PDB file of C-alpha atoms in Angstrom:
ATOM      1  CA  UNK V  13     209.662 126.071 252.110  1.00 53.00           C
ATOM      2  CA  UNK V  14     212.808 123.806 253.473  1.00 62.00           C
ATOM      3  CA  UNK V  15     214.688 124.004 256.585  1.00 85.00           C
ATOM      4  CA  UNK V  16     213.935 127.145 258.949  1.00 95.00           C
ATOM      5  CA  UNK V  17     217.320 128.671 259.434  1.00 97.00           C
ATOM      6  CA  UNK V  18     218.018 129.188 263.271  1.00 98.00           C
ATOM      7  CA  UNK V  19     219.460 132.451 264.478  1.00 98.00           C
ATOM      8  CA  UNK V  20     220.520 132.761 267.771  1.00 98.00           C
ATOM      9  CA  UNK V  21     221.018 136.434 269.250  1.00 98.00           C
ATOM     10  CA  UNK V  22     223.985 136.581 271.828  1.00 98.00           C
ATOM     11  CA  UNK V  23     222.946 139.626 274.657  1.00 97.00           C
ATOM     12  CA  UNK V  24     225.718 140.962 276.729  1.00 97.00           C
ATOM     13  CA  UNK V  25     226.186 142.756 279.432  1.00 96.00           C
ATOM     14  CA  UNK V  26     225.704 146.615 278.391  1.00 97.00           C
ATOM     15  CA  UNK V  27     223.615 145.517 275.072  1.00 97.00           C
ATOM     16  CA  UNK V  28     221.966 148.325 273.416  1.00 97.00           C
ATOM     17  CA  UNK V  29     218.310 147.322 272.980  1.00 97.00           C
ATOM     18  CA  UNK V  30     217.430 149.128 269.915  1.00 96.00           C
ATOM     19  CA  UNK V  31     220.240 146.795 267.845  1.00 97.00           C
ATOM     20  CA  UNK V  32     218.972 143.600 270.222  1.00 97.00           C
ATOM     21  CA  UNK V  33     215.561 143.937 268.819  1.00 97.00           C
ATOM     22  CA  UNK V  34     216.475 144.191 264.930  1.00 97.00           C
ATOM     23  CA  UNK V  35     217.599 140.561 264.003  1.00 98.00           C
ATOM     24  CA  UNK V  36     213.982 139.531 265.301  1.00 97.00           C
ATOM     25  CA  UNK V  37     212.294 142.672 263.725  1.00 97.00           C
ATOM     26  CA  UNK V  38     213.851 141.755 260.489  1.00 97.00           C
ATOM     27  CA  UNK V  39     214.046 138.207 260.243  1.00 98.00           C
ATOM     28  CA  UNK V  40     210.841 137.465 261.763  1.00 97.00           C
ATOM     29  CA  UNK V  41     209.245 139.278 258.660  1.00 97.00           C
ATOM     30  CA  UNK V  42     210.458 136.784 256.329  1.00 97.00           C
ATOM     31  CA  UNK V  43     207.556 134.605 256.365  1.00 94.00           C
ATOM     32  CA  UNK V  44     208.704 132.200 258.640  1.00 96.00           C
ATOM     33  CA  UNK V  45     212.160 131.411 256.775  1.00 97.00           C
ATOM     34  CA  UNK V  46     214.065 132.469 259.977  1.00 98.00           C
ATOM     35  CA  UNK V  47     213.386 131.076 263.709  1.00 98.00           C
ATOM     36  CA  UNK V  48     215.062 133.870 265.805  1.00 98.00           C
ATOM     37  CA  UNK V  49     216.285 133.421 269.525  1.00 98.00           C
ATOM     38  CA  UNK V  50     218.068 135.521 271.866  1.00 98.00           C
ATOM     39  CA  UNK V  51     220.197 133.641 274.945  1.00 97.00           C
ATOM     40  CA  UNK V  52     222.934 135.164 277.196  1.00 97.00           C
ATOM     41  CA  UNK V  53     226.284 133.660 278.322  1.00 95.00           C
ATOM     42  CA  UNK V  54     224.626 132.138 281.463  1.00 94.00           C
ATOM     43  CA  UNK V  55     220.943 132.442 280.823  1.00 94.00           C
ATOM     44  CA  UNK V  56     220.412 135.184 283.778  1.00 95.00           C
ATOM     45  CA  UNK V  57     218.810 138.846 282.479  1.00 96.00           C
ATOM     46  CA  UNK V  58     221.529 141.120 281.591  1.00 96.00           C
ATOM     47  CA  UNK V  59     221.704 145.087 281.874  1.00 97.00           C
ATOM     48  CA  UNK V  60     221.569 146.987 278.851  1.00 97.00           C
ATOM     49  CA  UNK V  61     222.725 150.461 278.453  1.00 96.00           C
ATOM     50  CA  UNK V  62     219.461 152.187 279.050  1.00 96.00           C
ATOM     51  CA  UNK V  63     217.572 152.290 282.411  1.00 95.00           C
ATOM     52  CA  UNK V  64     216.199 148.522 282.452  1.00 96.00           C
ATOM     53  CA  UNK V  65     217.313 144.939 281.923  1.00 97.00           C
ATOM     54  CA  UNK V  66     216.076 142.004 279.788  1.00 96.00           C
ATOM     55  CA  UNK V  67     215.246 138.662 280.722  1.00 96.00           C
ATOM     56  CA  UNK V  68     215.847 136.278 278.016  1.00 95.00           C
ATOM     57  CA  UNK V  69     214.239 132.836 277.386  1.00 93.00           C
ATOM     58  CA  UNK V  70     217.513 130.845 276.857  1.00 96.00           C
ATOM     59  CA  UNK V  71     221.079 130.251 278.272  1.00 95.00           C
ATOM     60  CA  UNK V  72     224.485 129.351 276.277  1.00 95.00           C
ATOM     61  CA  UNK V  73     222.821 126.008 275.469  1.00 96.00           C
ATOM     62  CA  UNK V  74     221.337 127.765 272.467  1.00 97.00           C
ATOM     63  CA  UNK V  75     224.596 128.846 270.905  1.00 97.00           C
ATOM     64  CA  UNK V  76     225.361 124.744 269.760  1.00 97.00           C
ATOM     65  CA  UNK V  77     222.137 125.179 267.657  1.00 97.00           C
ATOM     66  CA  UNK V  78     222.804 128.140 265.584  1.00 98.00           C
ATOM     67  CA  UNK V  79     223.089 128.661 261.973  1.00 98.00           C
ATOM     68  CA  UNK V  80     223.840 132.114 262.351  1.00 98.00           C
ATOM     69  CA  UNK V  81     224.787 133.883 265.301  1.00 98.00           C
ATOM     70  CA  UNK V  82     224.410 137.802 265.776  1.00 98.00           C
ATOM     71  CA  UNK V  83     226.131 139.756 268.345  1.00 98.00           C
ATOM     72  CA  UNK V  84     224.488 142.868 268.845  1.00 97.00           C
ATOM     73  CA  UNK V  85     226.542 145.940 270.403  1.00 97.00           C
ATOM     74  CA  UNK V  86     227.387 146.789 274.048  1.00 96.00           C
ATOM     75  CA  UNK V  87     228.032 149.880 275.700  1.00 96.00           C
ATOM     76  CA  UNK V  88     231.349 151.460 275.001  1.00 95.00           C
ATOM     77  CA  UNK V  89     232.260 151.938 278.399  1.00 95.00           C
ATOM     78  CA  UNK V  90     232.585 148.397 278.569  1.00 95.00           C
ATOM     79  CA  UNK V  91     235.013 147.703 275.717  1.00 95.00           C
ATOM     80  CA  UNK V  92     238.363 146.190 276.777  1.00 95.00           C
ATOM     81  CA  UNK V  93     241.056 144.875 274.056  1.00 96.00           C
ATOM     82  CA  UNK V  94     240.839 141.379 275.849  1.00 95.00           C
ATOM     83  CA  UNK V  95     237.210 140.616 275.933  1.00 93.00           C
ATOM     84  CA  UNK V  96     235.878 139.089 279.174  1.00 92.00           C
ATOM     85  CA  UNK V  97     236.836 135.217 279.177  1.00 93.00           C
ATOM     86  CA  UNK V  98     232.813 134.220 279.352  1.00 92.00           C
ATOM     87  CA  UNK V  99     232.110 136.296 276.183  1.00 93.00           C
ATOM     88  CA  UNK V 100     234.926 134.555 274.354  1.00 93.00           C
ATOM     89  CA  UNK V 101     233.950 131.000 275.833  1.00 91.00           C
ATOM     90  CA  UNK V 102     230.722 131.538 274.609  1.00 91.00           C
ATOM     91  CA  UNK V 103     231.988 132.006 270.833  1.00 93.00           C
ATOM     92  CA  UNK V 104     233.581 128.591 271.460  1.00 92.00           C
ATOM     93  CA  UNK V 105     230.386 127.112 271.752  1.00 93.00           C
ATOM     94  CA  UNK V 106     229.507 127.703 268.339  1.00 96.00           C
ATOM     95  CA  UNK V 107     229.473 125.142 265.684  1.00 95.00           C
ATOM     96  CA  UNK V 108     231.999 125.104 262.873  1.00 95.00           C
ATOM     97  CA  UNK V 109     230.835 126.579 259.747  1.00 95.00           C
ATOM     98  CA  UNK V 110     228.035 128.563 261.709  1.00 97.00           C
ATOM     99  CA  UNK V 111     227.673 132.360 260.233  1.00 98.00           C
ATOM    100  CA  UNK V 112     228.523 134.986 262.229  1.00 98.00           C
ATOM    101  CA  UNK V 113     227.162 138.536 262.434  1.00 98.00           C
ATOM    102  CA  UNK V 114     228.146 141.733 264.527  1.00 98.00           C
ATOM    103  CA  UNK V 115     226.593 144.894 264.905  1.00 98.00           C
ATOM    104  CA  UNK V 116     228.803 147.786 265.863  1.00 96.00           C
ATOM    105  CA  UNK V 117     231.045 147.129 269.121  1.00 97.00           C
ATOM    106  CA  UNK V 118     230.157 143.532 268.819  1.00 97.00           C
ATOM    107  CA  UNK V 119     233.410 143.563 266.371  1.00 97.00           C
ATOM    108  CA  UNK V 120     235.484 144.266 269.205  1.00 97.00           C
ATOM    109  CA  UNK V 121     234.515 140.542 270.812  1.00 97.00           C
ATOM    110  CA  UNK V 122     234.835 138.820 267.295  1.00 97.00           C
ATOM    111  CA  UNK V 123     238.309 140.635 267.008  1.00 97.00           C
ATOM    112  CA  UNK V 124     239.159 139.753 270.472  1.00 96.00           C
ATOM    113  CA  UNK V 125     238.359 136.187 269.870  1.00 96.00           C
ATOM    114  CA  UNK V 126     240.652 136.361 266.957  1.00 96.00           C
ATOM    115  CA  UNK V 127     237.935 135.566 263.973  1.00 96.00           C
ATOM    116  CA  UNK V 128     238.690 138.697 262.308  1.00 97.00           C
ATOM    117  CA  UNK V 129     242.421 138.141 261.774  1.00 97.00           C
ATOM    118  CA  UNK V 130     243.472 138.915 257.941  1.00 96.00           C
ATOM    119  CA  UNK V 131     239.554 139.627 257.239  1.00 95.00           C
ATOM    120  CA  UNK V 132     237.810 142.798 256.079  1.00 94.00           C
ATOM    121  CA  UNK V 133     235.868 144.155 258.730  1.00 96.00           C
ATOM    122  CA  UNK V 134     234.110 147.440 259.848  1.00 95.00           C
ATOM    123  CA  UNK V 135     232.681 148.994 263.366  1.00 96.00           C
ATOM    124  CA  UNK V 136     231.536 152.372 264.111  1.00 95.00           C
ATOM    125  CA  UNK V 137     233.359 155.122 262.577  1.00 91.00           C
ATOM    126  CA  UNK V 138     233.710 156.802 265.835  1.00 93.00           C
ATOM    127  CA  UNK V 139     235.702 153.757 266.926  1.00 96.00           C
ATOM    128  CA  UNK V 140     238.003 153.136 264.285  1.00 94.00           C
ATOM    129  CA  UNK V 141     241.009 154.485 265.818  1.00 95.00           C
ATOM    130  CA  UNK V 142     240.798 152.642 268.959  1.00 97.00           C
ATOM    131  CA  UNK V 143     239.871 149.348 267.133  1.00 97.00           C
ATOM    132  CA  UNK V 144     242.886 149.860 264.469  1.00 96.00           C
ATOM    133  CA  UNK V 145     245.251 150.275 267.668  1.00 97.00           C
ATOM    134  CA  UNK V 146     243.973 147.228 269.456  1.00 98.00           C
ATOM    135  CA  UNK V 147     243.510 144.754 266.333  1.00 97.00           C
ATOM    136  CA  UNK V 148     246.140 145.887 263.891  1.00 97.00           C
ATOM    137  CA  UNK V 149     245.731 142.321 262.123  1.00 97.00           C
ATOM    138  CA  UNK V 150     242.055 143.082 261.111  1.00 97.00           C
ATOM    139  CA  UNK V 151     241.760 144.960 257.530  1.00 95.00           C
ATOM    140  CA  UNK V 152     239.407 147.557 258.995  1.00 94.00           C
ATOM    141  CA  UNK V 153     237.027 149.866 256.664  1.00 91.00           C
ATOM    142  CA  UNK V 154     235.206 152.266 258.565  1.00 89.00           C
ATOM    143  CA  UNK V 155     233.644 153.634 255.723  1.00 84.00           C
ATOM    144  CA  UNK V 156     231.233 151.112 254.738  1.00 86.00           C
ATOM    145  CA  UNK V 157     227.936 150.401 256.231  1.00 89.00           C
ATOM    146  CA  UNK V 158     228.710 146.309 256.709  1.00 92.00           C
ATOM    147  CA  UNK V 159     231.318 144.154 255.355  1.00 92.00           C
ATOM    148  CA  UNK V 160     230.292 140.549 254.249  1.00 92.00           C
ATOM    149  CA  UNK V 161     233.266 138.355 254.452  1.00 93.00           C
ATOM    150  CA  UNK V 162     231.444 134.813 253.795  1.00 91.00           C
ATOM    151  CA  UNK V 163     231.048 133.183 256.765  1.00 95.00           C
ATOM    152  CA  UNK V 164     231.566 136.449 259.344  1.00 97.00           C
ATOM    153  CA  UNK V 165     229.891 139.592 258.620  1.00 96.00           C
ATOM    154  CA  UNK V 166     230.365 143.069 260.733  1.00 97.00           C
ATOM    155  CA  UNK V 167     228.473 146.063 260.651  1.00 96.00           C
ATOM    156  CA  UNK V 168     228.642 149.359 261.727  1.00 93.00           C
ATOM    157  CA  UNK V 169     226.352 151.382 264.040  1.00 86.00           C
ATOM    158  CA  UNK V 170     222.798 151.069 264.911  1.00 86.00           C
ATOM    159  CA  UNK V 171     220.753 151.269 261.692  1.00 90.00           C
ATOM    160  CA  UNK V 172     223.222 149.597 260.072  1.00 93.00           C
ATOM    161  CA  UNK V 173     222.192 146.507 261.888  1.00 95.00           C
ATOM    162  CA  UNK V 174     219.175 146.565 259.756  1.00 95.00           C
ATOM    163  CA  UNK V 175     220.854 146.930 256.767  1.00 93.00           C
ATOM    164  CA  UNK V 176     222.925 143.660 257.513  1.00 95.00           C
ATOM    165  CA  UNK V 177     220.171 141.878 258.143  1.00 96.00           C
ATOM    166  CA  UNK V 178     218.273 142.592 254.955  1.00 94.00           C
ATOM    167  CA  UNK V 179     221.218 141.682 253.366  1.00 92.00           C
ATOM    168  CA  UNK V 180     221.482 138.144 254.953  1.00 95.00           C
ATOM    169  CA  UNK V 181     217.592 137.766 253.479  1.00 94.00           C
ATOM    170  CA  UNK V 182     218.858 138.955 250.028  1.00 90.00           C
ATOM    171  CA  UNK V 183     221.801 136.338 250.110  1.00 90.00           C
ATOM    172  CA  UNK V 184     219.562 133.624 251.313  1.00 93.00           C
ATOM    173  CA  UNK V 185     216.681 134.105 249.386  1.00 91.00           C
ATOM    174  CA  UNK V 186     217.025 137.068 246.676  1.00 88.00           C
ATOM    175  CA  UNK V 187     215.837 140.523 246.730  1.00 84.00           C
ATOM    176  CA  UNK V 188     212.438 139.752 245.972  1.00 86.00           C
ATOM    177  CA  UNK V 189     212.215 138.340 249.236  1.00 91.00           C
ATOM    178  CA  UNK V 190     214.193 141.111 250.721  1.00 90.00           C
ATOM    179  CA  UNK V 191     212.330 144.025 249.379  1.00 88.00           C
ATOM    180  CA  UNK V 192     208.842 142.438 250.921  1.00 91.00           C
ATOM    181  CA  UNK V 193     211.047 142.273 254.126  1.00 95.00           C
ATOM    182  CA  UNK V 194     212.099 145.856 253.601  1.00 91.00           C
ATOM    183  CA  UNK V 195     208.462 146.973 253.204  1.00 91.00           C
ATOM    184  CA  UNK V 196     206.960 145.407 256.213  1.00 94.00           C
ATOM    185  CA  UNK V 197     209.819 146.915 258.185  1.00 94.00           C
ATOM    186  CA  UNK V 198     209.401 150.396 256.538  1.00 91.00           C
ATOM    187  CA  UNK V 199     212.804 150.651 255.922  1.00 89.00           C
ATOM    188  CA  UNK V 200     214.460 151.263 252.361  1.00 82.00           C
ATOM    189  CA  UNK V 201     215.819 148.060 250.889  1.00 79.00           C
ATOM    190  CA  UNK V 202     219.199 149.208 250.275  1.00 74.00           C
ATOM    191  CA  UNK V 203     220.886 152.550 251.503  1.00 73.00           C
ATOM    192  CA  UNK V 204     223.329 154.282 249.413  1.00 63.00           C
ATOM    193  CA  UNK V 205     226.676 155.342 250.278  1.00 60.00           C
ATOM    194  CA  UNK V 206     228.697 154.459 253.476  1.00 64.00           C
ATOM    195  CA  UNK V 207     229.480 155.784 257.105  1.00 70.00           C
ATOM    196  CA  UNK V 208     230.988 158.718 255.458  1.00 57.00           C
ATOM    197  CA  UNK V 209     227.869 160.492 254.950  1.00 53.00           C
ATOM    198  CA  UNK V 210     227.227 160.174 258.754  1.00 60.00           C
ATOM    199  CA  UNK V 211     230.916 161.419 260.252  1.00 56.00           C
ATOM    200  CA  UNK V 212     230.789 164.946 261.488  1.00 54.00           C
ATOM    201  CA  UNK V 213     231.419 167.404 258.522  1.00 48.00           C
ATOM    202  CA  UNK V 214     230.542 171.057 257.973  1.00 49.00           C
ATOM    203  CA  UNK V 215     226.765 171.444 257.188  1.00 47.00           C
ATOM    204  CA  UNK V 216     226.340 172.107 253.300  1.00 49.00           C
ATOM    205  CA  UNK V 217     224.908 175.782 252.610  1.00 50.00           C
ATOM    206  CA  UNK V 218     220.704 175.116 253.163  1.00 47.00           C
ATOM    207  CA  UNK V 219     220.245 177.566 250.376  1.00 43.00           C
ATOM    208  CA  UNK V 220     221.819 174.989 247.569  1.00 51.00           C
ATOM    209  CA  UNK V 221     220.261 172.677 246.113  1.00 61.00           C
ATOM    210  CA  UNK V 222     220.980 169.047 246.717  1.00 85.00           C
ATOM    211  CA  UNK V 223     221.395 166.470 244.413  1.00 91.00           C
ATOM    212  CA  UNK V 224     218.515 163.847 245.649  1.00 88.00           C
ATOM    213  CA  UNK V 225     216.479 165.018 242.590  1.00 91.00           C
ATOM    214  CA  UNK V 226     219.377 164.119 240.176  1.00 94.00           C
ATOM    215  CA  UNK V 227     220.107 160.593 241.728  1.00 92.00           C
ATOM    216  CA  UNK V 228     216.178 159.944 241.441  1.00 91.00           C
ATOM    217  CA  UNK V 229     216.617 160.981 237.651  1.00 94.00           C
ATOM    218  CA  UNK V 230     219.422 158.679 237.064  1.00 94.00           C
ATOM    219  CA  UNK V 231     217.980 155.917 238.712  1.00 93.00           C
ATOM    220  CA  UNK V 232     215.067 156.169 236.142  1.00 93.00           C
ATOM    221  CA  UNK V 233     217.541 156.552 233.250  1.00 95.00           C
ATOM    222  CA  UNK V 234     220.054 153.770 234.278  1.00 95.00           C
ATOM    223  CA  UNK V 235     220.019 152.660 230.720  1.00 94.00           C
ATOM    224  CA  UNK V 236     221.501 156.129 229.743  1.00 94.00           C
ATOM    225  CA  UNK V 237     225.212 156.766 229.569  1.00 93.00           C
ATOM    226  CA  UNK V 238     225.040 159.279 232.454  1.00 95.00           C
ATOM    227  CA  UNK V 239     228.385 161.541 232.114  1.00 95.00           C
ATOM    228  CA  UNK V 240     229.173 163.053 235.234  1.00 94.00           C
ATOM    229  CA  UNK V 241     228.424 166.437 233.019  1.00 94.00           C
ATOM    230  CA  UNK V 242     224.827 165.548 232.610  1.00 95.00           C
ATOM    231  CA  UNK V 243     224.502 164.484 235.992  1.00 95.00           C
ATOM    232  CA  UNK V 244     225.974 168.219 237.169  1.00 94.00           C
ATOM    233  CA  UNK V 245     223.724 169.758 234.019  1.00 95.00           C
ATOM    234  CA  UNK V 246     220.622 168.311 235.521  1.00 94.00           C
ATOM    235  CA  UNK V 247     221.287 169.410 239.334  1.00 93.00           C
ATOM    236  CA  UNK V 248     222.542 173.042 237.723  1.00 92.00           C
ATOM    237  CA  UNK V 249     225.391 172.727 239.364  1.00 93.00           C
ATOM    238  CA  UNK V 250     229.090 173.491 238.054  1.00 93.00           C
ATOM    239  CA  UNK V 251     230.763 169.919 237.609  1.00 94.00           C
ATOM    240  CA  UNK V 252     233.180 170.512 240.684  1.00 93.00           C
ATOM    241  CA  UNK V 253     230.316 171.897 242.920  1.00 93.00           C
ATOM    242  CA  UNK V 254     228.205 168.585 241.933  1.00 94.00           C
ATOM    243  CA  UNK V 255     230.778 166.230 243.031  1.00 94.00           C
ATOM    244  CA  UNK V 256     231.618 167.824 246.382  1.00 91.00           C
ATOM    245  CA  UNK V 257     227.889 168.191 247.116  1.00 90.00           C
ATOM    246  CA  UNK V 258     227.102 164.378 246.007  1.00 92.00           C
ATOM    247  CA  UNK V 259     230.299 163.130 248.133  1.00 88.00           C
ATOM    248  CA  UNK V 260     228.733 165.113 251.336  1.00 84.00           C
ATOM    249  CA  UNK V 261     225.309 163.786 250.827  1.00 84.00           C
ATOM    250  CA  UNK V 262     226.183 160.133 249.557  1.00 84.00           C
ATOM    251  CA  UNK V 263     229.312 159.376 250.996  1.00 81.00           C
ATOM    252  CA  UNK V 264     231.056 158.176 247.699  1.00 86.00           C
ATOM    253  CA  UNK V 265     231.371 159.563 244.289  1.00 92.00           C
ATOM    254  CA  UNK V 266     228.924 160.109 241.796  1.00 94.00           C
ATOM    255  CA  UNK V 267     230.438 157.389 239.287  1.00 94.00           C
ATOM    256  CA  UNK V 268     230.971 154.823 242.029  1.00 91.00           C
ATOM    257  CA  UNK V 269     227.388 155.312 243.117  1.00 92.00           C
ATOM    258  CA  UNK V 270     226.141 154.932 239.306  1.00 94.00           C
ATOM    259  CA  UNK V 271     227.902 151.629 239.046  1.00 93.00           C
ATOM    260  CA  UNK V 272     226.783 150.528 242.280  1.00 89.00           C
ATOM    261  CA  UNK V 273     223.105 151.039 241.022  1.00 91.00           C
ATOM    262  CA  UNK V 274     223.495 149.454 237.777  1.00 94.00           C
ATOM    263  CA  UNK V 275     225.063 146.073 239.701  1.00 91.00           C
ATOM    264  CA  UNK V 276     222.157 146.167 242.052  1.00 88.00           C
ATOM    265  CA  UNK V 277     219.758 146.829 238.857  1.00 91.00           C
ATOM    266  CA  UNK V 278     221.292 143.667 237.075  1.00 93.00           C
ATOM    267  CA  UNK V 279     221.074 141.620 240.132  1.00 88.00           C
ATOM    268  CA  UNK V 280     217.505 142.229 240.537  1.00 88.00           C
ATOM    269  CA  UNK V 281     216.800 141.036 236.486  1.00 91.00           C
ATOM    270  CA  UNK V 282     218.943 138.453 236.813  1.00 91.00           C
ATOM    271  CA  UNK V 283     217.084 137.032 239.917  1.00 85.00           C
ATOM    272  CA  UNK V 284     213.496 137.661 238.439  1.00 86.00           C
ATOM    273  CA  UNK V 285     213.947 137.696 235.053  1.00 90.00           C
ATOM    274  CA  UNK V 286     215.103 135.261 231.793  1.00 91.00           C
ATOM    275  CA  UNK V 287     216.542 138.242 230.128  1.00 94.00           C
ATOM    276  CA  UNK V 288     219.919 137.353 228.398  1.00 95.00           C
ATOM    277  CA  UNK V 289     222.970 138.991 229.984  1.00 96.00           C
ATOM    278  CA  UNK V 290     223.776 141.168 227.133  1.00 96.00           C
ATOM    279  CA  UNK V 291     220.016 142.672 227.373  1.00 96.00           C
ATOM    280  CA  UNK V 292     220.342 142.834 231.071  1.00 96.00           C
ATOM    281  CA  UNK V 293     223.461 144.811 230.480  1.00 96.00           C
ATOM    282  CA  UNK V 294     221.619 147.113 227.867  1.00 96.00           C
ATOM    283  CA  UNK V 295     218.743 147.833 230.258  1.00 95.00           C
ATOM    284  CA  UNK V 296     221.083 148.793 233.277  1.00 96.00           C
ATOM    285  CA  UNK V 297     223.159 150.871 231.150  1.00 96.00           C
ATOM    286  CA  UNK V 298     226.422 148.703 230.566  1.00 96.00           C
ATOM    287  CA  UNK V 299     227.812 149.024 227.299  1.00 93.00           C
ATOM    288  CA  UNK V 300     228.235 145.264 226.610  1.00 95.00           C
ATOM    289  CA  UNK V 301     227.314 142.098 228.724  1.00 95.00           C
ATOM    290  CA  UNK V 302     231.598 141.721 229.087  1.00 95.00           C
ATOM    291  CA  UNK V 303     231.211 145.131 231.340  1.00 95.00           C
ATOM    292  CA  UNK V 304     228.298 143.753 233.314  1.00 95.00           C
ATOM    293  CA  UNK V 305     230.322 140.549 233.867  1.00 94.00           C
ATOM    294  CA  UNK V 306     233.385 142.601 235.036  1.00 94.00           C
ATOM    295  CA  UNK V 307     231.646 145.010 237.224  1.00 93.00           C
ATOM    296  CA  UNK V 308     229.578 142.019 238.971  1.00 90.00           C
ATOM    297  CA  UNK V 309     232.464 139.818 239.557  1.00 88.00           C
ATOM    298  CA  UNK V 310     234.166 142.903 241.135  1.00 86.00           C
ATOM    299  CA  UNK V 311     231.355 143.801 243.212  1.00 82.00           C
ATOM    300  CA  UNK V 312     230.584 139.984 244.584  1.00 78.00           C
ATOM    301  CA  UNK V 313     233.009 137.853 243.107  1.00 80.00           C
ATOM    302  CA  UNK V 314     230.449 135.743 240.746  1.00 83.00           C
ATOM    303  CA  UNK V 315     229.574 135.902 237.118  1.00 90.00           C
ATOM    304  CA  UNK V 316     225.886 136.674 235.954  1.00 92.00           C
ATOM    305  CA  UNK V 317     224.867 133.113 235.171  1.00 90.00           C
ATOM    306  CA  UNK V 318     226.345 131.771 238.452  1.00 87.00           C
ATOM    307  CA  UNK V 319     224.721 134.258 240.183  1.00 84.00           C
ATOM    308  CA  UNK V 320     221.560 133.874 238.363  1.00 86.00           C
ATOM    309  CA  UNK V 321     221.923 129.841 239.020  1.00 82.00           C
ATOM    310  CA  UNK V 322     222.240 130.657 243.072  1.00 74.00           C
ATOM    311  CA  UNK V 323     219.387 132.848 243.127  1.00 71.00           C
ATOM    312  CA  UNK V 324     217.067 132.310 240.152  1.00 63.00           C
ATOM    313  CA  UNK V 325     217.477 128.269 240.586  1.00 53.00           C
ATOM    314  CA  UNK V 326     216.753 128.564 244.758  1.00 47.00           C
ATOM    315  CA  UNK V 327     213.510 130.812 243.581  1.00 46.00           C
ATOM    316  CA  UNK V 328     211.998 128.451 241.124  1.00 44.00           C
ATOM    317  CA  UNK V 329     212.711 125.245 243.470  1.00 44.00           C
ATOM    318  CA  UNK V 330     210.831 126.972 246.155  1.00 45.00           C
ATOM    319  CA  UNK V 331     208.264 127.584 243.829  1.00 43.00           C
ATOM    320  CA  UNK V 332     208.278 131.535 244.240  1.00 43.00           C
ATOM    321  CA  UNK V 333     207.497 133.680 241.287  1.00 39.00           C
TER     322      UNK V 333
END
């Protein structure tokens, strides 16, 4: 299976217990591909934002051993524009090239340390205005569940920690492994939409039909043209009502969602089959292989062949089907 990837989780004062446990819960389900340890900045117990403290097995010496460092969120009452010196110093102990991941308010520590300057990042939508005022040099996108900016990844609140950890598995080992991990954790391997669907807004009329059945129908028919009119007809709504309700429920437009689903299906086929690019394009609803190449490059910055070499090659080298 190769070298085990070392993940170190840094528990800061006021840490949220749920998010603190996410990396271990998700990554430990990846059949021994990751080793997850938890540390504090001084090796001492830390209080959580609940009515208990946690004791960990490791101190700051663990930080220098990390291949990936995860910073779970801490209580918003402890947020300051200049992060505590001991927390910033802890980041300085991390080896160059280490992948760094934050969940929710963890992005504030990264921004304070200058690690997000000029980068795209996200945090909890409710903190976006404060984050922007403190760190205008960061390219904040509060509408997404997580941002992958190469060696630094940031995610939104709570369950988005699960999303970003599953993304790590997918990026490291492909969708087959990530899907197995998701099934073991009883969570979806990919959540549609972004934070927009969770921002407080008027509740849709409960008597009105939703778009879930139409989304399910669309997923079964990605190879078809799937015009906006056909989606609205399936939902038995006017075009305007369908678009409005779809945005309310999913957090993005129907067209953008369809493209995202097609790209995701294409990635799965590139990873798990030897089908030609043009054939994959037809199966997922892109008119041509050139269209698939364009959309895949826009989504993840690589060509289909480069993506296949990265993931399919890794899978075959490891002897996994």
